[in-house]
Amino acid sequence: MQDRTHRSTRTHCGVCSLSFKMLLVLGFINLILAQQTLCEMYTSVVNVQQAIAVEKELLKYLNSYIEDETLRLNDLKRFYGKVSNLHANVFQGAGTAMANPLFAYTLIKRLQSEWLNVVYSNEANENTQAFKSGYEKEESRLPKFEDLQGAAKGLMRLQDVYALSVKGLVNGLFQRDTAGGAVDIYRAVNSITLSGDDCFLIGKVAYEMEDYYHSVLWLEPAASLFRRAYRTWHTEDEGSLEDVLDHLAFSHFKTGNVSYALSLSREILHLDPSNKRVTRNIEKYEKILAASPANSDVLIQRPNTTYLQTRNTYEWLCQTLGSQPRHYENPRLHCDFHTNSNPALVLKPMRREVVSLQPYVVLYHSFISDHEAKTIKEFSAPGLQRSVVASGVNQSTAEYRISKSAWLKDTAHPVVQKLDQRIAALTGLNVHPPYAEYLQVVNYGIGGHYEPHFDHATSESSPLYKLNTGNRVATFMIYLNSVEAGGSTAFISANFSVPVVKNAALFWWNLHRNGKGNGDTLHAGCPVLVGDKWVANKWVHEFGQEFQRRCSPNPDD
């Protein structure tokens, strides 16, 4: 890519000094960011919320810097007024003025000493250093470059899964384009529009992944916004119109739209006639077009995925919730007050909704109280780490699971013990370790999701078997809060989704009674469109359940 040498410069002399120092500060900030390590703030909304406090501190440092620089600039204006007044009045007759030794002395003093102090101002260095020191105090709590990439990928994921309009997102709206026009998917209480630089960085992330479908979609509005504000420069921006056009031209070239790549390259050359690399690109594009007629009907297609064979079904379920079970058509799908013949539930039965029979999925309403959910979230927040998935005999992070999780032992807090007792009463299963795993608390990040997967192990080399308690026979998943939009649990093969219901819990069997995995339990956590999604998972293993869930006489069950 070309060097960023095309930025417009400010024409007001009074802010040139401030702009230069701010550039130095930003250069120092970029150097620090380049040296930092991955913290994956984007994988958990709770971490993003914590970042608000960090920015408040930085605002204090910036405000102090502005106040100090304002005082310094006022002093510079005073000096400018003093000297310009002499040139406008006294120095009109230079010979007469210099006849006065006092004028001559003050002129020599200004040129030898005062201008030197103005140019090499200690105050300027002190103000900048104070701002840098304040920034360094917050350095360890700042998001890393990987967080910016992850957040950009999260927005692109939401765009894809919910078929959102990029134009709408740029304007702060969650909309879907239809034949009848744009339709609101969700109306946010607080709305924010994206700048040209915001769009540029999202497009640049896609560009660097060689995902030219998304880079074109995001760089186009970036180019429009930068054109609209051309020759207006903002200190905080990383990109410029030339940068955007450069990335956009190559993106269109890679998608086969050579004629538009040529047009954009000529626009760059108009802005920067000395750019030899763009000149060579123009010659290259002209030769290609001369050899083959331009194709004006280039269709940019979304890249395929090799690991997600059920993408279309998955995304459709996230958008529409699928073909929801109709309870009135099947009496076996019912709601009742469930006790499981357990004395602990006789006086306070649980509201049970049988959602599906194959796979068997049950939703327990009001399973957890607000106080219990708040306690679980607060107690687990300090221990949140990036969620991992099984990878052969090991575990690793993956793009198809974006969240952070923490594990709570039953001895960690009385609330955890109560939840275990309640789960055991409802399901009749042995949930004590090692026959069940500790409670896993999960917080989803920007566009946080978990693409279609099985909870049970599908390979004998799975790390799940290291527990020596068999496979995961059942899942008990608790919704710890409500979500404003998105985040439903989609059962792919069964073609239905369960929206997030605050304080409710989902239960299903992962294995048939014969111990084989139930393929109908393929499920996904749809991306969180708006909100902060928390869940708690309890996975129960085969061993220890021999008398709780007996084998069937039918080997096919």
JSON list of N, CA and C in Angstrom, two decimals, residues 123-155:
[
{"chain": "A", "resi": 123, "resn": "GLU", "atom": "N", "xyz": [7.76, 24.81, 27.98]},
{"chain": "A", "resi": 123, "resn": "GLU", "atom": "CA", "xyz": [6.37, 24.56, 28.35]},
{"chain": "A", "resi": 123, "resn": "GLU", "atom": "C", "xyz": [5.72, 23.56, 27.40]},
{"chain": "A", "resi": 124, "resn": "ALA", "atom": "N", "xyz": [6.03, 23.67, 26.10]},
{"chain": "A", "resi": 124, "resn": "ALA", "atom": "CA", "xyz": [5.45, 22.75, 25.14]},
{"chain": "A", "resi": 124, "resn": "ALA", "atom": "C", "xyz": [5.88, 21.32, 25.44]},
{"chain": "A", "resi": 125, "resn": "ASN", "atom": "N", "xyz": [7.17, 21.14, 25.72]},
{"chain": "A", "resi": 125, "resn": "ASN", "atom": "CA", "xyz": [7.68, 19.81, 26.04]},
{"chain": "A", "resi": 125, "resn": "ASN", "atom": "C", "xyz": [7.08, 19.29, 27.34]},
{"chain": "A", "resi": 126, "resn": "GLU", "atom": "N", "xyz": [6.95, 20.17, 28.33]},
{"chain": "A", "resi": 126, "resn": "GLU", "atom": "CA", "xyz": [6.41, 19.75, 29.62]},
{"chain": "A", "resi": 126, "resn": "GLU", "atom": "C", "xyz": [4.94, 19.34, 29.50]},
{"chain": "A", "resi": 127, "resn": "ASN", "atom": "N", "xyz": [4.17, 20.11, 28.73]},
{"chain": "A", "resi": 127, "resn": "ASN", "atom": "CA", "xyz": [2.75, 19.78, 28.53]},
{"chain": "A", "resi": 127, "resn": "ASN", "atom": "C", "xyz": [2.60, 18.43, 27.84]},
{"chain": "A", "resi": 128, "resn": "THR", "atom": "N", "xyz": [3.41, 18.22, 26.78]},
{"chain": "A", "resi": 128, "resn": "THR", "atom": "CA", "xyz": [3.33, 16.96, 26.05]},
{"chain": "A", "resi": 128, "resn": "THR", "atom": "C", "xyz": [3.75, 15.79, 26.92]},
{"chain": "A", "resi": 129, "resn": "GLN", "atom": "N", "xyz": [4.82, 15.99, 27.70]},
{"chain": "A", "resi": 129, "resn": "GLN", "atom": "CA", "xyz": [5.30, 14.92, 28.55]},
{"chain": "A", "resi": 129, "resn": "GLN", "atom": "C", "xyz": [4.29, 14.57, 29.63]},
{"chain": "A", "resi": 130, "resn": "ALA", "atom": "N", "xyz": [3.61, 15.58, 30.17]},
{"chain": "A", "resi": 130, "resn": "ALA", "atom": "CA", "xyz": [2.59, 15.32, 31.19]},
{"chain": "A", "resi": 130, "resn": "ALA", "atom": "C", "xyz": [1.45, 14.49, 30.59]},
{"chain": "A", "resi": 131, "resn": "PHE", "atom": "N", "xyz": [1.08, 14.79, 29.35]},
{"chain": "A", "resi": 131, "resn": "PHE", "atom": "CA", "xyz": [0.02, 14.04, 28.68]},
{"chain": "A", "resi": 131, "resn": "PHE", "atom": "C", "xyz": [0.46, 12.61, 28.44]},
{"chain": "A", "resi": 132, "resn": "LYS", "atom": "N", "xyz": [1.70, 12.44, 28.01]},
{"chain": "A", "resi": 132, "resn": "LYS", "atom": "CA", "xyz": [2.24, 11.10, 27.79]},
{"chain": "A", "resi": 132, "resn": "LYS", "atom": "C", "xyz": [2.27, 10.29, 29.09]},
{"chain": "A", "resi": 133, "resn": "SER", "atom": "N", "xyz": [2.67, 10.94, 30.17]},
{"chain": "A", "resi": 133, "resn": "SER", "atom": "CA", "xyz": [2.76, 10.23, 31.45]},
{"chain": "A", "resi": 133, "resn": "SER", "atom": "C", "xyz": [1.39, 9.77, 31.91]},
{"chain": "A", "resi": 134, "resn": "GLY", "atom": "N", "xyz": [0.38, 10.60, 31.70]},
{"chain": "A", "resi": 134, "resn": "GLY", "atom": "CA", "xyz": [-0.98, 10.21, 32.06]},
{"chain": "A", "resi": 134, "resn": "GLY", "atom": "C", "xyz": [-1.44, 9.03, 31.24]},
{"chain": "A", "resi": 135, "resn": "TYR", "atom": "N", "xyz": [-1.10, 9.05, 29.96]},
{"chain": "A", "resi": 135, "resn": "TYR", "atom": "CA", "xyz": [-1.47, 7.92, 29.09]},
{"chain": "A", "resi": 135, "resn": "TYR", "atom": "C", "xyz": [-0.80, 6.64, 29.54]},
{"chain": "A", "resi": 136, "resn": "GLU", "atom": "N", "xyz": [0.48, 6.74, 29.91]},
{"chain": "A", "resi": 136, "resn": "GLU", "atom": "CA", "xyz": [1.24, 5.56, 30.31]},
{"chain": "A", "resi": 136, "resn": "GLU", "atom": "C", "xyz": [0.67, 4.93, 31.58]},
{"chain": "A", "resi": 137, "resn": "LYS", "atom": "N", "xyz": [0.05, 5.73, 32.43]},
{"chain": "A", "resi": 137, "resn": "LYS", "atom": "CA", "xyz": [-0.55, 5.19, 33.65]},
{"chain": "A", "resi": 137, "resn": "LYS", "atom": "C", "xyz": [-1.71, 4.24, 33.31]},
{"chain": "A", "resi": 138, "resn": "GLU", "atom": "N", "xyz": [-2.39, 4.51, 32.20]},
{"chain": "A", "resi": 138, "resn": "GLU", "atom": "CA", "xyz": [-3.55, 3.69, 31.81]},
{"chain": "A", "resi": 138, "resn": "GLU", "atom": "C", "xyz": [-3.17, 2.63, 30.78]},
{"chain": "A", "resi": 139, "resn": "GLU", "atom": "N", "xyz": [-1.90, 2.60, 30.40]},
{"chain": "A", "resi": 139, "resn": "GLU", "atom": "CA", "xyz": [-1.45, 1.75, 29.29]},
{"chain": "A", "resi": 139, "resn": "GLU", "atom": "C", "xyz": [-1.86, 0.29, 29.43]},
{"chain": "A", "resi": 140, "resn": "SER", "atom": "N", "xyz": [-1.69, -0.26, 30.62]},
{"chain": "A", "resi": 140, "resn": "SER", "atom": "CA", "xyz": [-1.95, -1.69, 30.81]},
{"chain": "A", "resi": 140, "resn": "SER", "atom": "C", "xyz": [-3.43, -2.04, 30.69]},
{"chain": "A", "resi": 141, "resn": "ARG", "atom": "N", "xyz": [-4.31, -1.04, 30.83]},
{"chain": "A", "resi": 141, "resn": "ARG", "atom": "CA", "xyz": [-5.75, -1.31, 30.78]},
{"chain": "A", "resi": 141, "resn": "ARG", "atom": "C", "xyz": [-6.35, -0.99, 29.41]},
{"chain": "A", "resi": 142, "resn": "LEU", "atom": "N", "xyz": [-5.52, -0.58, 28.47]},
{"chain": "A", "resi": 142, "resn": "LEU", "atom": "CA", "xyz": [-6.03, -0.19, 27.16]},
{"chain": "A", "resi": 142, "resn": "LEU", "atom": "C", "xyz": [-6.25, -1.41, 26.27]},
{"chain": "A", "resi": 143, "resn": "PRO", "atom": "N", "xyz": [-7.23, -1.34, 25.37]},
{"chain": "A", "resi": 143, "resn": "PRO", "atom": "CA", "xyz": [-7.40, -2.44, 24.40]},
{"chain": "A", "resi": 143, "resn": "PRO", "atom": "C", "xyz": [-6.20, -2.53, 23.48]},
{"chain": "A", "resi": 144, "resn": "LYS", "atom": "N", "xyz": [-5.95, -3.72, 22.96]},
{"chain": "A", "resi": 144, "resn": "LYS", "atom": "CA", "xyz": [-4.82, -3.95, 22.07]},
{"chain": "A", "resi": 144, "resn": "LYS", "atom": "C", "xyz": [-5.30, -3.91, 20.62]},
{"chain": "A", "resi": 145, "resn": "PHE", "atom": "N", "xyz": [-4.34, -3.98, 19.70]},
{"chain": "A", "resi": 145, "resn": "PHE", "atom": "CA", "xyz": [-4.70, -3.95, 18.29]},
{"chain": "A", "resi": 145, "resn": "PHE", "atom": "C", "xyz": [-5.58, -5.15, 17.93]},
{"chain": "A", "resi": 146, "resn": "GLU", "atom": "N", "xyz": [-5.34, -6.28, 18.58]},
{"chain": "A", "resi": 146, "resn": "GLU", "atom": "CA", "xyz": [-6.15, -7.47, 18.33]},
{"chain": "A", "resi": 146, "resn": "GLU", "atom": "C", "xyz": [-7.60, -7.23, 18.74]},
{"chain": "A", "resi": 147, "resn": "ASP", "atom": "N", "xyz": [-7.83, -6.37, 19.74]},
{"chain": "A", "resi": 147, "resn": "ASP", "atom": "CA", "xyz": [-9.19, -6.04, 20.15]},
{"chain": "A", "resi": 147, "resn": "ASP", "atom": "C", "xyz": [-9.91, -5.26, 19.06]},
{"chain": "A", "resi": 148, "resn": "LEU", "atom": "N", "xyz": [-9.18, -4.33, 18.43]},
{"chain": "A", "resi": 148, "resn": "LEU", "atom": "CA", "xyz": [-9.77, -3.56, 17.33]},
{"chain": "A", "resi": 148, "resn": "LEU", "atom": "C", "xyz": [-10.13, -4.49, 16.18]},
{"chain": "A", "resi": 149, "resn": "GLN", "atom": "N", "xyz": [-9.23, -5.42, 15.87]},
{"chain": "A", "resi": 149, "resn": "GLN", "atom": "CA", "xyz": [-9.52, -6.40, 14.82]},
{"chain": "A", "resi": 149, "resn": "GLN", "atom": "C", "xyz": [-10.73, -7.25, 15.18]},
{"chain": "A", "resi": 150, "resn": "GLY", "atom": "N", "xyz": [-10.76, -7.73, 16.42]},
{"chain": "A", "resi": 150, "resn": "GLY", "atom": "CA", "xyz": [-11.85, -8.58, 16.87]},
{"chain": "A", "resi": 150, "resn": "GLY", "atom": "C", "xyz": [-13.19, -7.86, 16.85]},
{"chain": "A", "resi": 151, "resn": "ALA", "atom": "N", "xyz": [-13.18, -6.57, 17.25]},
{"chain": "A", "resi": 151, "resn": "ALA", "atom": "CA", "xyz": [-14.42, -5.80, 17.24]},
{"chain": "A", "resi": 151, "resn": "ALA", "atom": "C", "xyz": [-14.91, -5.59, 15.81]},
{"chain": "A", "resi": 152, "resn": "ALA", "atom": "N", "xyz": [-13.98, -5.33, 14.89]},
{"chain": "A", "resi": 152, "resn": "ALA", "atom": "CA", "xyz": [-14.34, -5.16, 13.48]},
{"chain": "A", "resi": 152, "resn": "ALA", "atom": "C", "xyz": [-14.92, -6.45, 12.91]},
{"chain": "A", "resi": 153, "resn": "LYS", "atom": "N", "xyz": [-14.30, -7.58, 13.24]},
{"chain": "A", "resi": 153, "resn": "LYS", "atom": "CA", "xyz": [-14.81, -8.87, 12.78]},
{"chain": "A", "resi": 153, "resn": "LYS", "atom": "C", "xyz": [-16.19, -9.14, 13.37]},
{"chain": "A", "resi": 154, "resn": "GLY", "atom": "N", "xyz": [-16.39, -8.70, 14.63]},
{"chain": "A", "resi": 154, "resn": "GLY", "atom": "CA", "xyz": [-17.69, -8.88, 15.27]},
{"chain": "A", "resi": 154, "resn": "GLY", "atom": "C", "xyz": [-18.79, -8.13, 14.53]},
{"chain": "A", "resi": 155, "resn": "LEU", "atom": "N", "xyz": [-18.50, -6.90, 14.10]},
{"chain": "A", "resi": 155, "resn": "LEU", "atom": "CA", "xyz": [-19.49, -6.13, 13.34]},
{"chain": "A", "resi": 155, "resn": "LEU", "atom": "C", "xyz": [-19.79, -6.79, 12.00]}
]
